[in-house]
Short mmCIF file of C-alpha atoms in Angstrom, two decimals:
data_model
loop_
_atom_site.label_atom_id
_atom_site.label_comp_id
_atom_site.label_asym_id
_atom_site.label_seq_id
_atom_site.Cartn_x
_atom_site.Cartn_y
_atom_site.Cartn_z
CA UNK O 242 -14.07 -71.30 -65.66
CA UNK O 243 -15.53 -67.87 -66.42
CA UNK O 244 -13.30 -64.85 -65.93
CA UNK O 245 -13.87 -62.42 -63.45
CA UNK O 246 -14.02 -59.60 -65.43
CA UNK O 247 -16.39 -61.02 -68.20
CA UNK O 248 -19.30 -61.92 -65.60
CA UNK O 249 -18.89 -58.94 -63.62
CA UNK O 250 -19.61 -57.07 -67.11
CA UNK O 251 -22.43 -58.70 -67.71
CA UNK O 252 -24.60 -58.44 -64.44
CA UNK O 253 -23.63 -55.64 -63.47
CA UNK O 254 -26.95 -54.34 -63.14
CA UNK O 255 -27.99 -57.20 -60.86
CA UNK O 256 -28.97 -55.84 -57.51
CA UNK O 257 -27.54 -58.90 -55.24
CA UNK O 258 -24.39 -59.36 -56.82
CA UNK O 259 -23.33 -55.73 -57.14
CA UNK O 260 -25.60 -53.82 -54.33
CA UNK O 261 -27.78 -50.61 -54.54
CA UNK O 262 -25.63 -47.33 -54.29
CA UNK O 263 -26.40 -44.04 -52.17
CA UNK O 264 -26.59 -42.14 -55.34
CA UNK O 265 -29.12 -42.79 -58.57
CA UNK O 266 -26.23 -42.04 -60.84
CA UNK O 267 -25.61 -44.31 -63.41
CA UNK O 268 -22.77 -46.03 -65.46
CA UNK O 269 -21.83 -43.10 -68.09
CA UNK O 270 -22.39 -44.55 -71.28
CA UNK O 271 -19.01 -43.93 -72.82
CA UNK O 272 -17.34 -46.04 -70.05
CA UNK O 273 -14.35 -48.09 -70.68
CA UNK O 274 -13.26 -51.05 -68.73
CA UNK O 275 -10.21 -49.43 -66.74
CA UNK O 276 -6.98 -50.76 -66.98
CA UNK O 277 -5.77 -49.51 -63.87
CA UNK O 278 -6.86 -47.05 -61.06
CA UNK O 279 -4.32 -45.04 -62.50
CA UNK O 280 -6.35 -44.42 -65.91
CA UNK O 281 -9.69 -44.50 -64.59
CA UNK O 282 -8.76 -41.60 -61.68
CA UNK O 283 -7.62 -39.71 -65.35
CA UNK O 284 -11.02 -40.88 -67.31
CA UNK O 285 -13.09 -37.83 -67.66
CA UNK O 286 -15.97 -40.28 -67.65
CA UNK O 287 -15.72 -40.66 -64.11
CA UNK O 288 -16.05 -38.41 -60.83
CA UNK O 289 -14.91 -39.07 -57.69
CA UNK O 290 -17.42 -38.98 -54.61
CA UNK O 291 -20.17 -39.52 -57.57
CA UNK O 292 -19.12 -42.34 -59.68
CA UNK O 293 -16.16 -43.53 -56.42
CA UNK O 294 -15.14 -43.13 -53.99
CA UNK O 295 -12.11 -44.07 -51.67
CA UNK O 296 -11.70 -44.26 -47.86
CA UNK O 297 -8.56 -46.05 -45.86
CA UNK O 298 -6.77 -44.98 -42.66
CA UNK O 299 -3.17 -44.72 -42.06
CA UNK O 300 -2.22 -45.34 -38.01
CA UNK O 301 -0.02 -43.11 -36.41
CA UNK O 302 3.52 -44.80 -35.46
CA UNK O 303 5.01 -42.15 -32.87
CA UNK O 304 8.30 -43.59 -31.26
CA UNK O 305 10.16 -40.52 -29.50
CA UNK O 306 11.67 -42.64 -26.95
CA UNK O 307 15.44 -43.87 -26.81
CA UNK O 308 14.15 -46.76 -24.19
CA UNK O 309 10.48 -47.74 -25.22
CA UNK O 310 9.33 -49.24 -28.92
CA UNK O 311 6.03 -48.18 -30.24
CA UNK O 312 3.47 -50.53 -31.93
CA UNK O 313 5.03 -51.24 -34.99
CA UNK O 314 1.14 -52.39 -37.41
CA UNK O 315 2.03 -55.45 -39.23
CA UNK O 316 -1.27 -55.55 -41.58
CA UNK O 317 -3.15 -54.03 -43.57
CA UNK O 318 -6.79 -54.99 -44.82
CA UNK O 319 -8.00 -53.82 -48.09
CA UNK O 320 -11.34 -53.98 -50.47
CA UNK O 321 -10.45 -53.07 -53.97
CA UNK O 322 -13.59 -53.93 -55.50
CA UNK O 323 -16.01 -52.17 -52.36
CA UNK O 324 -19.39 -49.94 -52.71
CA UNK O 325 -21.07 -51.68 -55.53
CA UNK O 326 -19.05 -53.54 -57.17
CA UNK O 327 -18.68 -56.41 -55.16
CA UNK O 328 -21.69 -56.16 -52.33
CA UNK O 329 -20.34 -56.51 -48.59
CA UNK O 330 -16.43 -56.51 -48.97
CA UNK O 331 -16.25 -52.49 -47.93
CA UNK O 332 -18.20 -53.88 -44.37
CA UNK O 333 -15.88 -56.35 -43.99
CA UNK O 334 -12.85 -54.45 -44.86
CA UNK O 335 -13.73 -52.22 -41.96
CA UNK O 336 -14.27 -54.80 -39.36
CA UNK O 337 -11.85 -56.68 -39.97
CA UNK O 338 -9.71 -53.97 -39.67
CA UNK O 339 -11.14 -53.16 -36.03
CA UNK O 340 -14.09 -50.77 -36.63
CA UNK O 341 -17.88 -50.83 -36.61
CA UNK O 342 -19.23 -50.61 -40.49
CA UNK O 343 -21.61 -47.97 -39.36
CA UNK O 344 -19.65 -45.30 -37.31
CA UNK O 345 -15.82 -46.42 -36.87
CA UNK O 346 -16.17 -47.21 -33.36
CA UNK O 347 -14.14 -49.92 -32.19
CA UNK O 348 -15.60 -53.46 -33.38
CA UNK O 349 -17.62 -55.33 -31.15
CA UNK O 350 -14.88 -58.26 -32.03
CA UNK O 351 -11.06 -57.78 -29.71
CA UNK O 352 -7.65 -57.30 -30.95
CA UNK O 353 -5.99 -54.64 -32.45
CA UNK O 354 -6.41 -52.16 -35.20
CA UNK O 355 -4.73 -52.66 -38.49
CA UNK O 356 -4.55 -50.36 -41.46
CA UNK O 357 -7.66 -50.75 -44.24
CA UNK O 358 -8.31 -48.75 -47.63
CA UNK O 359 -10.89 -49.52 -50.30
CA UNK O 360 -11.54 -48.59 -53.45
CA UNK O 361 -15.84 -48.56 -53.72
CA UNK O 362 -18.53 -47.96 -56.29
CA UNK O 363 -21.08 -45.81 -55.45
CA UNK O 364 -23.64 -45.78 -58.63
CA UNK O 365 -26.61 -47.19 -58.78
CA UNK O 366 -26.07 -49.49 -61.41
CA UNK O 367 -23.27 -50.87 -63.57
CA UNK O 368 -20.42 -50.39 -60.92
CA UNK O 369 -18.88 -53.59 -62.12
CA UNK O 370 -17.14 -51.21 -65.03
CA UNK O 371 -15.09 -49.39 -62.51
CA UNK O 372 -13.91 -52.99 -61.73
CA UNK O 373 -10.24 -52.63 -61.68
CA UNK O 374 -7.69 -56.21 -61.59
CA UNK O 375 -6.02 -56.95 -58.61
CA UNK O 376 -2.88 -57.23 -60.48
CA UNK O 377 -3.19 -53.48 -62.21
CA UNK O 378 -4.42 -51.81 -58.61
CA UNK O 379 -1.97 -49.17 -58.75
CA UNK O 380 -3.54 -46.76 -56.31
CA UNK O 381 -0.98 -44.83 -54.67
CA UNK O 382 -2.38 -45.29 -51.25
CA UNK O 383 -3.25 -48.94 -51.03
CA UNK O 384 0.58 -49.60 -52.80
CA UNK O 385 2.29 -48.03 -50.00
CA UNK O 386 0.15 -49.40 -47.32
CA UNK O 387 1.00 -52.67 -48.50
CA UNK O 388 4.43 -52.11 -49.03
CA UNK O 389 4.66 -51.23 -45.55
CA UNK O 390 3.50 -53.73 -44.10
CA UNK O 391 4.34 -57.68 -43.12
CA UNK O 392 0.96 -59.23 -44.82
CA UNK O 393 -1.65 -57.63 -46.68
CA UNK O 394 -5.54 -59.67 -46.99
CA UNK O 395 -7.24 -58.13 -49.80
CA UNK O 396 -11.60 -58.99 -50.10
CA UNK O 397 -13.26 -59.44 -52.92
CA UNK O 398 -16.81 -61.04 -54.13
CA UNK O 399 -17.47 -63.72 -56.29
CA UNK O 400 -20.09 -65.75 -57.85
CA UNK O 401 -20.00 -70.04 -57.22
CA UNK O 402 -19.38 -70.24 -61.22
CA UNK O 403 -16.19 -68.30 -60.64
CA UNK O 404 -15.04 -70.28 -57.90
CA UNK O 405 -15.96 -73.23 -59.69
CA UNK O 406 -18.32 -74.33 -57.14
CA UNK O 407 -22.42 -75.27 -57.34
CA UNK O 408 -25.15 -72.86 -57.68
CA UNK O 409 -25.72 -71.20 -54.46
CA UNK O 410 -23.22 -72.00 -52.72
CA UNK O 411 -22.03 -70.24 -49.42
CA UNK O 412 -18.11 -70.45 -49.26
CA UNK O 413 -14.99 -68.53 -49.10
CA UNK O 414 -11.83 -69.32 -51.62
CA UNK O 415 -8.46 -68.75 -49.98
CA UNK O 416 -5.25 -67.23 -52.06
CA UNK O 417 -2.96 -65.42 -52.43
CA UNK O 418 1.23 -66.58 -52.04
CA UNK O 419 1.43 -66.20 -48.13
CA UNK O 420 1.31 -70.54 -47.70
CA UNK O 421 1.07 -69.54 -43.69
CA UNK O 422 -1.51 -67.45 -43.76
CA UNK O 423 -3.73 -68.80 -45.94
CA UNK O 424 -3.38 -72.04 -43.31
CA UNK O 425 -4.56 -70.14 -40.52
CA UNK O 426 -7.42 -68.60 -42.42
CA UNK O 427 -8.07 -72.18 -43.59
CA UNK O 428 -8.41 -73.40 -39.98
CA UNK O 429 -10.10 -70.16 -38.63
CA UNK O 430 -12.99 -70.60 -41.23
CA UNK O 431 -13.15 -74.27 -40.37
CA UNK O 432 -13.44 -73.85 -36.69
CA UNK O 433 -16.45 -72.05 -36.70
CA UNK O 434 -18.16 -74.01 -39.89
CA UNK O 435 -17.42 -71.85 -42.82
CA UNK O 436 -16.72 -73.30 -46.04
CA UNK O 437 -13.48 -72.31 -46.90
CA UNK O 438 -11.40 -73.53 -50.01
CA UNK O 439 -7.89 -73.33 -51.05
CA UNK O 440 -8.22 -71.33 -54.27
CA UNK O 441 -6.96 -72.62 -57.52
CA UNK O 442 -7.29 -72.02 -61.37
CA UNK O 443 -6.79 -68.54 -62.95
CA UNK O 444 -4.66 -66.02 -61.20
CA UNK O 445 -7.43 -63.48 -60.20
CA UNK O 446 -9.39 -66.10 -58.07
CA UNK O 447 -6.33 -67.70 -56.88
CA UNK O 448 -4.09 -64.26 -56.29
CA UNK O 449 -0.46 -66.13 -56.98
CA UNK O 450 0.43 -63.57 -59.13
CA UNK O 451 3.63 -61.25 -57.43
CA UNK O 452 2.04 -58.19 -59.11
CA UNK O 453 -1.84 -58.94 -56.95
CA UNK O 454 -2.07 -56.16 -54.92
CA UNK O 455 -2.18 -58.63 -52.17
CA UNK O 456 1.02 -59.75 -52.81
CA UNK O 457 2.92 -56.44 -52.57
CA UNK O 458 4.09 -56.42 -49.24
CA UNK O 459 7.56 -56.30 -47.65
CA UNK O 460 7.42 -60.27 -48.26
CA UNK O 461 6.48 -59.87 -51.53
CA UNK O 462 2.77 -62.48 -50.57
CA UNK O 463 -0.04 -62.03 -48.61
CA UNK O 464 -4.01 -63.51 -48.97
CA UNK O 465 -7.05 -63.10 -50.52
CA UNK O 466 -10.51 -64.35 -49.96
CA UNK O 467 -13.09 -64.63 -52.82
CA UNK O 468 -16.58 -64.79 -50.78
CA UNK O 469 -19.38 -66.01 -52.87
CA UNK O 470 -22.42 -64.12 -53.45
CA UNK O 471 -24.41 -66.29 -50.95
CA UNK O 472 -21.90 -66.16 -48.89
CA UNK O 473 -22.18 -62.27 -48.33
CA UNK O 474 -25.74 -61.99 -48.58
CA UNK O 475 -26.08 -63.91 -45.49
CA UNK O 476 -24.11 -61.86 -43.38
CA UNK O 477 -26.85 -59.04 -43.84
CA UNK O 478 -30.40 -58.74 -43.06
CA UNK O 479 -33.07 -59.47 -45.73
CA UNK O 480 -33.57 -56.56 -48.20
CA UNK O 481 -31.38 -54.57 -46.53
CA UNK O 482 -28.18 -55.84 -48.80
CA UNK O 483 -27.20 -51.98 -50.01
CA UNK O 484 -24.66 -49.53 -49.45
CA UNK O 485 -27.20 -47.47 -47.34
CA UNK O 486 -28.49 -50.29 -45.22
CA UNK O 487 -25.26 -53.04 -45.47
CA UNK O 488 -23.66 -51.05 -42.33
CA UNK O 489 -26.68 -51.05 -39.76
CA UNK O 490 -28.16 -54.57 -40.49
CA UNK O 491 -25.18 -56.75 -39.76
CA UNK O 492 -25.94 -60.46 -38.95
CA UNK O 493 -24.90 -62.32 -36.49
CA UNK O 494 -23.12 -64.54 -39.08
CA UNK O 495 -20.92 -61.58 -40.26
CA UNK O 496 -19.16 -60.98 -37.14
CA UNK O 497 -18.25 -64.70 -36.93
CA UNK O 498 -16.57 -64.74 -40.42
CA UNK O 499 -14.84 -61.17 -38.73
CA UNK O 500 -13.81 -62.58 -35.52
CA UNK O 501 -12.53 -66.22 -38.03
CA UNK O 502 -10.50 -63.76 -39.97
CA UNK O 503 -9.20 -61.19 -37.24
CA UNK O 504 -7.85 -64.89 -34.93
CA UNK O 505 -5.92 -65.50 -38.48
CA UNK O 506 -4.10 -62.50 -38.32
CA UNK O 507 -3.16 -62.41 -35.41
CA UNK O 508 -1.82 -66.02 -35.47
CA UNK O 509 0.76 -65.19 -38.39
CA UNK O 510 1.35 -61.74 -36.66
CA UNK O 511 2.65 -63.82 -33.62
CA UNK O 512 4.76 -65.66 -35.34
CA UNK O 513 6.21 -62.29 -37.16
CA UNK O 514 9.28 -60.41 -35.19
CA UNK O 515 9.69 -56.69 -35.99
CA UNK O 516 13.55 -56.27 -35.04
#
């Protein structure tokens, strides 16, 4: 199977697979493949808000009553690979997490909130060098979002060579060490005619590792979907598959993998008491 890393390196340039950033900056020519969000935050070579970027939301848990319990958020939904790296997760990051793409108003698609943050490229080409490993995410914010909460879903892209699947193929791999979860997402997908696979093989595709990102919650597992490049291109009007355009030219078929995912959730959240 071909790593991750090694065909993310090589088409990076490839509009479809990567997306078209807000900016015409390109990848710095003394780039380095990161080895963690730790070093590339301290790589001169990059600049956040021109090179990345970063957005997530922390919810407010105010409890000031003896009597009364406030919400206690049980999830949190995260893109690590958003922008331009891997074309369509940052949009689904934010919906699943309960708001509209384009302006943060509440998604079209009921339940509850959850916590989100994303890590995104914003160049116009080569954003697959800021690709960082889910195992060596060490951003400070997504770590203690996760730690704080009962299950984490991390989204990333793929191609159908990574997944191990034929050319062109429209499916979503499901990972990660949370057994329950990744059930419900199983069935979720199913229900409304996905393709969804339980993902196997190396560790990035199939997220078992304790030290994914994913994984590094107060139950030490969580998920992860890998959505195939057909897959996400669907969910988005024709030629409008961009960071500028992605968040106003939603498809129809992009809230239904939303609402799929968001039932998931909330079926291992029932089952989940906060004491």
């Amino acid at each position: 199977m071909i790593r991750r890393r090694t065909l993310l390196t090589a088409l990076a340039t490839t509009p479809v697979l990567s997306g078209v950033a807000v900016t015409t900056t390109a990848t710095p020519a003394a780039a380095a493949e990161p080895a963690s969000n730790t070093a590339l935050y301290a790589d001169p070579t990059w600049t956040e808000g021109v090179h990345w970027g970063r957005r997530s939301r922390r919810h407010l848990i105010d409890d000031q009553s003896r009597t009364d319990r406030a919400p206690f958020l049980r999830s949190t939904v995260i893109a690590p690979h958003g922008g331009g790296i891997e074309g369509g997760t940052s949009e689904l990051c934010l919906a699943i997490a309960g708001y509209h793409p384009a302006d943060l108003a509440p998604t079209p698609v009921a339940g509850p909130v959850h916590d989100f943050w994303m890590f995104e490229g914003l160049m116009s080409s080569g954003n697959g060098a800021l690709h960082v490993t889910s195992t060596h995410c060490d951003d400070t914010i997504a770590r203690s979002l996760c730690a704080g909460s009962l299950n984490a879903l991390s989204l990333h892209g793929c191609s159908p060579e990574q997944a191990g699947l034929e050319s062109g193929a429209e499916a979503v791999l499901i990972g990660g060490l949370n057994q329950t979860f990744r059930q419900y997402l199983l069935e979720e997908f199913t229900a409304v005619g996905i393709r969804a696979v339980t993902a196997s093989g190396e560790e990035e595709i199939a997220g078992i590792s304790p030290d994914n990102i994913c994984n590094r919650t107060l139950l030490g597992m969580g998920a992860q979907l890998e959505m195939t490049t057909a897959l996400r291109t669907a969910m988005f009007a024709s030629g409008k598959n961009t960071i500028a355009d992605r968040a106003t030219n939603l498809l129809p078929s992009f809230w239904t993998f939303t609402a799929a995912t968001r039932r998931a959730i909330d079926r291992v959240e029932a089952g989940q008491t906060v004491l």
